[in-house]
XYZ file of C-alpha atoms in Angstrom:
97
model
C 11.970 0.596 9.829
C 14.790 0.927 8.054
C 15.385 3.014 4.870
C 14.956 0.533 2.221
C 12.066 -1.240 3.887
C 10.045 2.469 3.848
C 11.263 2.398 0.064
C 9.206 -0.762 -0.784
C 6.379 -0.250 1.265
C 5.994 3.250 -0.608
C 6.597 1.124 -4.047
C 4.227 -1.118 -2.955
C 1.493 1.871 -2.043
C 2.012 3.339 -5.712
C 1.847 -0.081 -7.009
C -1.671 -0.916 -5.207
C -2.686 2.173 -6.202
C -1.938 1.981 -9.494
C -4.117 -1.419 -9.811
C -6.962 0.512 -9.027
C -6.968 2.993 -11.444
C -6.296 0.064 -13.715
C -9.095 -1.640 -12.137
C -11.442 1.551 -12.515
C -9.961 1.929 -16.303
C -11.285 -1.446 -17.307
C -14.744 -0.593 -15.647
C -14.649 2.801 -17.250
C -13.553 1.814 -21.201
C -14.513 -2.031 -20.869
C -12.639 -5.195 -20.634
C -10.638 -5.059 -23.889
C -8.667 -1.298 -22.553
C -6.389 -3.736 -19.948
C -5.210 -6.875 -20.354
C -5.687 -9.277 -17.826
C -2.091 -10.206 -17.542
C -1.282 -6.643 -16.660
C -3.494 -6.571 -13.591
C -1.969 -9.943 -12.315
C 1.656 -8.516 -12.992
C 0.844 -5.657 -10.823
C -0.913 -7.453 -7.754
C 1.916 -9.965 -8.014
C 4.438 -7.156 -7.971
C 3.293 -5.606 -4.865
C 2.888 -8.901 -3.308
C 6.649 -9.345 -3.872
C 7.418 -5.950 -2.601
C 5.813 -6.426 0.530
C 7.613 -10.169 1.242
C 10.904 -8.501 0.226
C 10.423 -5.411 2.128
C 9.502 -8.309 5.175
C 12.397 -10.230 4.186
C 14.686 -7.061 4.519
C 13.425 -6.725 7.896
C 14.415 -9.985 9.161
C 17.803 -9.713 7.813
C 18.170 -6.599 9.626
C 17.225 -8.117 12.656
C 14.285 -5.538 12.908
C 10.890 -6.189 14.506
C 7.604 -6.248 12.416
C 5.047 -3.523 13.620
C 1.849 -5.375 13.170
C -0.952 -3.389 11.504
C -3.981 -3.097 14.198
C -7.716 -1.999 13.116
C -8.035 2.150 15.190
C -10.515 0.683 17.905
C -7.684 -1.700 19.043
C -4.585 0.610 19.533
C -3.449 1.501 22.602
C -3.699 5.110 21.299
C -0.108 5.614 19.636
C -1.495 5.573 16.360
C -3.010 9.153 16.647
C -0.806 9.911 13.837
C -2.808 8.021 11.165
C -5.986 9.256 12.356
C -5.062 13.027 12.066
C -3.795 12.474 8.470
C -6.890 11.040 7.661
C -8.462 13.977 9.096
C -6.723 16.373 7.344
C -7.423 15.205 4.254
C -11.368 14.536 4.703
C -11.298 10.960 3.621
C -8.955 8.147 4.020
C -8.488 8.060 -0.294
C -7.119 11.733 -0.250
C -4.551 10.783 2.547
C -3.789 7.547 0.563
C -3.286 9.798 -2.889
C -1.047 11.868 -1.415
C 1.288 8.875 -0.245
């Protein structure tokens, strides 16, 4: 896609990611060390990232590329699967984003 769409969907990848440490924090020090309020603002931030970054699309007059599960590809999505590879484990690959 185009350059500001990639921009989101990275902001959106740091901002999932960082509602899971969040998310392991609270399991870790207990449910007084994050505020429930935070978590929300955070899922409801990359939620809005991803319907603007979809938004910006359609402006654009760009095409969605529709996420498919590996088994189901018609084999152009090699790319993932050797990232994933190099890494070891699919939370490595997704730490490094």
């Amino acid at each position: 896609g185009e350059a500001p769409v990639a921009w989101l969907q990275v902001a959106r990848t740091v901002g999932r990611r960082l509602e899971r440490r969040l998310v392991e924090l609270k399991e870790k020090e207990g449910e007084d060390s994050v505020r429930a309020f935070v978590l929300s603002y955070v899922n409801r931030l990359s939620d809005w990232l991803f319907v603007l970054a979809r938004w910006i699309t359609m402006r654009l007059g760009e095409s969605e590329v529709l996420w498919q599960p590996v088994g189901e590809r018609d084999g152009s999505g090699a790319e993932g699967i050797r990232i994933q590879r190099q890494h070891g484990d699919i939370g490595s690959a997704i730490d490094d984003l």
